[in-house]
Structures are given as structure tokens and as C-alpha cells.
Coordinates of C-alpha atoms and ligand atoms in Angstrom, one line a residue:
M1 CA 0.2 0.0 0.2
S2 CA 1.3 3.6 -0.7
P3 CA 1.9 5.8 1.9
F4 CA 0.5 8.8 0.2
V5 CA -2.3 9.8 2.4
S6 CA -4.1 13.3 1.3
R7 CA -7.1 15.1 2.9
F8 CA -9.9 17.3 2.3
A9 CA -10.2 19.7 5.8
P10 CA -13.4 21.6 5.2
S11 CA -14.7 24.4 7.9
P12 CA -18.1 23.8 8.1
T13 CA -18.9 28.2 8.4
G14 CA -21.0 28.1 5.3
L15 CA -21.9 25.8 2.1
L16 CA -19.0 24.7 -0.2
H17 CA -18.8 26.2 -3.4
R18 CA -17.6 25.6 -7.1
G19 CA -13.9 26.4 -5.5
H20 CA -13.9 23.6 -2.7
A21 CA -15.4 21.2 -5.2
F22 CA -12.0 22.2 -6.8
S23 CA -10.0 21.7 -4.1
A24 CA -11.6 18.6 -2.5
L25 CA -11.3 16.9 -6.3
T26 CA -7.8 17.9 -6.5
A27 CA -6.7 16.3 -3.0
Y28 CA -9.2 12.9 -3.8
A29 CA -7.9 12.8 -7.6
A30 CA -4.4 13.3 -6.1
A31 CA -4.8 10.2 -3.8
L32 CA -6.6 8.3 -6.3
E33 CA -3.8 8.6 -9.1
V34 CA -1.4 6.4 -7.0
G35 CA -3.5 4.1 -4.8
G36 CA -3.1 6.5 -1.6
R37 CA -5.8 7.5 0.8
F38 CA -8.1 10.1 0.8
L39 CA -9.3 11.7 4.2
L40 CA -12.0 14.3 4.7
R41 CA -11.4 15.9 8.2
I42 CA -14.0 18.3 9.1
E43 CA -12.2 21.5 10.9
D44 CA -14.7 22.9 13.8
I45 CA -13.0 24.3 16.5
D46 CA -14.7 27.0 15.7
A47 CA -18.0 26.3 18.1
Q48 CA -19.0 30.0 17.6
R49 CA -18.8 29.8 13.6
C50 CA -19.3 26.1 12.6
R51 CA -22.4 25.1 12.2
P52 CA -24.2 21.5 12.0
Q53 CA -26.1 21.9 9.0
F54 CA -23.2 23.0 7.2
E55 CA -21.4 19.7 8.5
A56 CA -24.5 17.9 7.3
A57 CA -24.4 19.9 3.6
I58 CA -20.4 19.2 3.5
Y59 CA -20.9 15.1 3.8
S60 CA -23.9 15.1 1.3
D61 CA -22.1 17.5 -1.2
L62 CA -19.1 15.5 -1.7
A63 CA -21.0 12.3 -1.9
W64 CA -22.8 14.1 -5.0
L65 CA -19.5 15.2 -6.2
G66 CA -18.5 11.4 -6.4
L67 CA -15.8 11.1 -3.4
N68 CA -15.7 8.6 -0.9
W69 CA -13.7 8.7 1.9
E70 CA -12.3 6.5 4.5
Q71 CA -14.2 6.7 8.1
P72 CA -14.9 7.7 10.8
V73 CA -14.1 11.0 9.9
R74 CA -12.1 12.9 12.0
R75 CA -14.2 16.0 13.4
Q76 CA -11.8 18.4 15.4
S77 CA -14.5 19.5 18.1
D78 CA -14.2 15.7 19.4
H79 CA -10.3 16.1 20.1
L80 CA -10.2 19.3 21.9
E81 CA -8.7 17.7 25.0
K82 CA -5.6 16.5 22.4
Y83 CA -5.0 19.9 21.4
T84 CA -5.0 21.5 24.7
A85 CA -2.8 19.3 26.0
V86 CA -0.4 19.5 23.2
L87 CA -1.2 23.8 23.6
E88 CA 0.0 22.8 27.7
S89 CA 2.9 21.4 26.7
L90 CA 3.9 24.3 24.5
R91 CA 3.2 26.9 27.9
A92 CA 5.4 24.1 30.2
R93 CA 8.4 24.9 27.4
G94 CA 8.2 28.5 27.4
L95 CA 7.0 28.2 23.8
I96 CA 3.5 30.7 24.4
Y97 CA 3.1 33.5 26.5
R98 CA -0.4 35.4 27.1
C99 CA -1.4 38.4 25.3
F100 CA -4.0 40.6 26.7
R101 CA -4.0 43.2 24.1
T102 CA -7.1 43.7 22.2
R103 CA -7.1 42.9 18.4
A104 CA -7.4 47.2 18.3
E105 CA -4.0 47.4 20.5
V106 CA -2.6 45.0 19.0
A107 CA -3.5 46.6 15.3
D108 CA -1.5 50.1 16.8
A109 CA 1.3 48.3 18.1
I110 CA 1.9 47.1 14.8
G111 CA 1.2 50.1 13.0
A112 CA 3.4 52.5 15.7
A113 CA 6.3 49.8 14.6
P114 CA 9.5 51.5 12.8
H115 CA 9.3 51.6 9.1
G116 CA 6.0 51.8 8.5
M117 CA 6.4 48.5 7.3
P118 CA 3.5 46.5 7.5
A119 CA 4.9 44.9 10.7
A120 CA 3.6 41.1 12.2
Y121 CA 2.8 41.4 15.8
I122 CA 6.0 40.6 18.2
G123 CA 5.1 40.9 22.1
A124 CA 6.2 39.7 25.2
P125 CA 4.8 38.1 28.5
L126 CA 3.8 40.2 30.9
A127 CA 5.9 40.7 34.1
A128 CA 4.2 37.6 36.6
K129 CA 2.7 40.8 38.6
E130 CA 1.3 42.9 36.2
E131 CA -0.2 39.4 34.4
A132 CA -1.4 37.9 38.1
K133 CA -3.1 40.9 38.2
A134 CA -4.8 40.8 34.4
L135 CA -5.7 37.1 35.8
D136 CA -7.5 38.7 38.7
E137 CA -9.4 41.2 36.5
G138 CA -10.6 38.1 34.5
R139 CA -9.4 40.1 31.2
S140 CA -9.3 38.1 28.0
F141 CA -5.8 36.8 26.4
A142 CA -4.7 34.6 23.5
W143 CA -1.6 32.4 23.7
R144 CA 0.7 33.5 21.3
L145 CA 3.8 31.5 20.0
S146 CA 6.6 33.1 20.9
L147 CA 8.9 33.8 17.5
A148 CA 12.1 34.6 20.2
A149 CA 11.6 31.4 22.5
A150 CA 11.2 29.4 19.3
R151 CA 14.1 30.9 18.0
R152 CA 16.5 29.4 20.9
E153 CA 14.8 25.6 20.1
V154 CA 14.5 26.2 16.5
R155 CA 17.4 27.3 13.4
F156 CA 14.8 29.2 11.6
E157 CA 17.2 29.2 8.7
N158 CA 17.0 25.1 8.6
L159 CA 12.9 25.4 8.5
D160 CA 12.2 24.3 4.8
F161 CA 9.5 22.3 2.9
V162 CA 8.8 21.0 -0.5
E163 CA 6.5 22.9 -2.9
E164 CA 5.0 20.6 -5.7
G165 CA 2.0 23.1 -6.7
A166 CA 3.2 26.0 -6.5
G167 CA 2.2 29.5 -4.3
P168 CA 1.0 32.8 -5.4
E169 CA 4.6 33.9 -7.3
G170 CA 5.0 30.2 -8.3
Q171 CA 7.3 29.1 -5.9
C172 CA 7.8 25.9 -6.0
G173 CA 10.2 23.0 -4.9
L174 CA 12.3 23.2 -2.2
L175 CA 11.8 26.5 0.1
K176 CA 12.4 28.4 2.9
A177 CA 9.9 28.4 6.1
D178 CA 10.5 31.7 8.0
P179 CA 8.0 32.0 10.3
T180 CA 9.3 35.5 11.2
A181 CA 6.8 37.3 8.7
A182 CA 4.3 35.9 10.3
G183 CA 5.2 37.2 14.0
D184 CA 3.5 35.8 17.6
V185 CA 1.0 34.0 15.7
V186 CA -2.2 32.9 17.9
L187 CA -2.0 29.4 18.7
G188 CA -5.3 29.7 21.6
R189 CA -7.7 31.8 23.5
K190 CA -8.7 32.0 26.6
D191 CA -12.0 30.2 26.6
L192 CA -12.0 29.7 23.1
G193 CA -9.5 26.6 23.4
V194 CA -6.7 26.3 20.2
A195 CA -6.2 28.2 17.2
Y196 CA -5.9 26.5 13.1
H197 CA -2.4 26.4 13.2
L198 CA -2.2 24.2 16.6
A199 CA -4.9 21.5 15.4
V200 CA -4.1 21.3 11.9
V201 CA -0.3 20.5 12.3
V202 CA -1.1 17.6 14.9
D203 CA -3.8 16.4 12.9
D204 CA -2.0 15.9 9.8
A205 CA 0.7 14.3 11.7
F206 CA -1.4 12.3 13.6
Q207 CA -3.6 11.2 10.6
G208 CA -0.3 10.4 8.6
V209 CA -1.3 13.2 6.1
S210 CA 1.3 13.1 2.9
H211 CA 0.6 15.6 1.3
V212 CA -1.2 18.6 2.4
I213 CA -3.2 19.7 -0.6
R214 CA -4.9 23.0 -0.2
G215 CA -5.9 26.4 -1.7
Q216 CA -3.2 28.7 -2.6
D217 CA -4.8 31.3 -0.2
L218 CA -3.1 28.7 2.5
F219 CA 0.7 28.9 1.2
E220 CA 1.4 31.8 3.6
A221 CA 0.2 29.3 6.7
V222 CA 3.7 26.9 5.6
P223 CA 6.0 28.6 7.1
V224 CA 4.2 28.7 11.2
Q225 CA 3.2 25.1 10.6
R226 CA 6.7 23.8 9.6
L227 CA 7.9 25.6 13.1
L228 CA 5.3 24.1 14.7
Q229 CA 6.3 21.0 13.5
A230 CA 10.0 21.2 14.3
L231 CA 9.1 22.6 17.9
L232 CA 6.6 19.4 18.1
G233 CA 9.0 16.6 16.6
L234 CA 6.4 16.1 14.4
P235 CA 7.0 15.1 10.8
A236 CA 6.8 17.4 7.3
P237 CA 4.3 16.8 4.4
T238 CA 4.8 17.5 1.7
Y239 CA 3.1 20.5 0.1
R240 CA 1.1 21.1 -2.7
H241 CA -0.4 24.3 -3.3
H242 CA -3.3 24.8 -5.8
R243 CA -4.9 27.5 -7.6
L244 CA -7.5 29.6 -6.7
L245 CA -10.9 29.1 -8.7
L246 CA -12.1 32.4 -10.0
G247 CA -15.5 33.1 -10.3
P248 CA -16.9 35.0 -13.9
D249 CA -16.0 38.2 -12.0
G250 CA -12.2 37.2 -12.0
K251 CA -12.3 37.1 -7.9
K252 CA -11.7 33.7 -6.2
Y253 CA -14.8 32.4 -4.8
S254 CA -15.9 32.6 -1.1
K255 CA -17.8 31.7 1.9
R256 CA -18.6 35.7 2.2
D257 CA -20.3 36.2 -0.9
Q258 CA -22.7 34.9 -2.9
A259 CA -20.7 32.4 -5.1
Q260 CA -22.9 29.5 -6.1
T261 CA -23.0 26.8 -3.3
L262 CA -23.0 23.4 -4.6
E263 CA -26.4 23.1 -3.2
D264 CA -27.6 25.8 -5.8
I265 CA -25.6 23.7 -8.7
R266 CA -27.2 20.4 -8.0
N267 CA -30.9 22.3 -7.7
Q268 CA -30.1 24.0 -11.0
G269 CA -30.0 20.7 -12.5
L270 CA -26.1 20.3 -13.3
T271 CA -24.8 16.9 -12.6
A272 CA -22.1 16.0 -11.0
A273 CA -20.2 14.7 -13.9
D274 CA -21.3 18.3 -15.5
L275 CA -19.2 20.4 -12.4
R276 CA -16.4 17.6 -12.4
A277 CA -16.1 18.5 -16.3
E278 CA -15.8 21.7 -16.1
L279 CA -13.3 22.0 -13.2
G280 CA -11.3 19.6 -15.4
F281 CA -11.7 16.6 -14.0
Ligands
LIG1 N1 -10.1 24.6 7.4 C1 -9.1 25.2 6.2 C2 -10.2 26.0 5.5 O1 -11.4 25.4 5.6 C3 -8.6 24.5 5.4 C4 -7.3 24.0 6.6 C5 -6.3 23.3 5.5 O2 -6.0 22.9 4.9 O3 -4.8 23.5 6.4 O4 -9.5 27.2 5.0

């Protein structure tokens, strides 16, 4: 059996559209082509935005499209303790810190960076006394990855990844993964559990994903994800970012605008074979 494992990892925050169909078909066809495995993963850690009806629609839309996937499907909301434990292990190693700044304060801090460069946020933990006070006051906070602390454990110059698809500027081959551009990213929030980057690297490793096949909009996420893999001793998958499908207006499909959903498409009488052909499968 080939060790090739790909996955489609949608968040059930809306109905799937043509862009999702293209992404799912790309990951699925890649596995099929080499006799590998294809997984579906439901990325529903954000309880405020995810809805059960969107998860149900993912299953019916993908089945309609002709895909099949292994059971059981991994639903991230079933594994929150696992991500929390990983976050805790990073905390115990001094790799994350509590950031009490609001979104606006973070934006301000970035704006005030020298040279007017659009800088990423780099912060620092509060002094113990101040932090205790903030916690006492019940102020909310985010757990941020400390790049300064991470740098003491990982040589950033050695972080790289293999891109078999292409980044937005055609980047491919063996690429450097420099996490500094992302700044101290948020890995968790006081009451909301862990953030996307952490759950995704934990799951990709746990599920043995060999090829992360996804849209170019996530290309910029690779350096932080590679850093987390290095810090956690997890293997690096091969990446294959694909182009983003553009709508008739030349813009990428998005859940936010009125992109045609697969449900609409189906109701209009288009068959799955029609759609697959239109998308080049
Ligand atoms: N859940 C993410 C999304 O729906 C995709 C994560 C990934 O493919 O790494 O955009």
C-alpha cells in the first residue's frame, strides 16, 4: 500500500462552493492516481462559527460529487483535549505567552512599528505581577507563540518544505520556511480553545497525511506550521498548493459573497459529471 495520504479539511462555517469542489477533487484525484488514501477532516474547532447543518451539507455535497473517504471522519471538536494538551506542553516549555492586548491594541502596536513596514505582531509576556493582576481581573487573553522562545529551540534558517504545487508567485521545489513574517501568531484563546495552526499540524501528523493539498490562500500558513512541526517533533508533509478557482467576475469564490453553492448548482440541474468536467476532472 502506498503511503500517500491526502486530505480535504473544510470548516463547516458555510455551504461549499465551486472552489471547495475543485480543492476536494484535486486532493481526491491525487490520492486515486497513486493508489493512496484520501481523508475528509471536519475543522470545526471554532464553535461560534461552525454549524451542524453545514457539516451535514459537506457530507452530502462531497458524496454527490462522487468522492468517497475513509470512516470515521475526524471531527476536530471531538479532540479538543488533545489540542489543549499540546498547547499546555508548549506552555510548559515557555514557548507561548498570554497576550492581553485587544485586536485594536495589536493593530496599533503593529502600526507603530519602525519604518512604517506592515509588520507582524511581536509581543512579550507581561511581568509576573502584572499578569497575575490581569488574570485576577478576568481579562481575556490569547496564547501567542513566542518567536523569540522558538528561536532558542529551532534554527529558523534550517526550516524548509517541499512545494509540489505552487505558491501565489509560482514558488515551488524546496523552499525556505521563514516564520518571522507571521510574527507571534495566536495559538489559543482564553475561552475558545486552540487556533487553526495548532489543530492542523497535530491532525496532519496524527492522521499520517503525507501530502497537504489545498488552495494557495493557505500558502502563507506553511512557515508557521513548519515551525510548529519542528517544535513538536512532528514530520513535515509535502505541500501541494493549487490555484484558486475564479468566478465569472474574476474573483475567487468565497463563503462570504454570493458564490454559487454546490447545493444551488445541484438544484439548477447540473450533474456532478458536468461539474467535474467543468473543473477539469
Ligand atoms: N480548514 C481550512 C479551511 O477550510 C483548511 C485547512 C487546511 O487545508 O490546512 O480553510
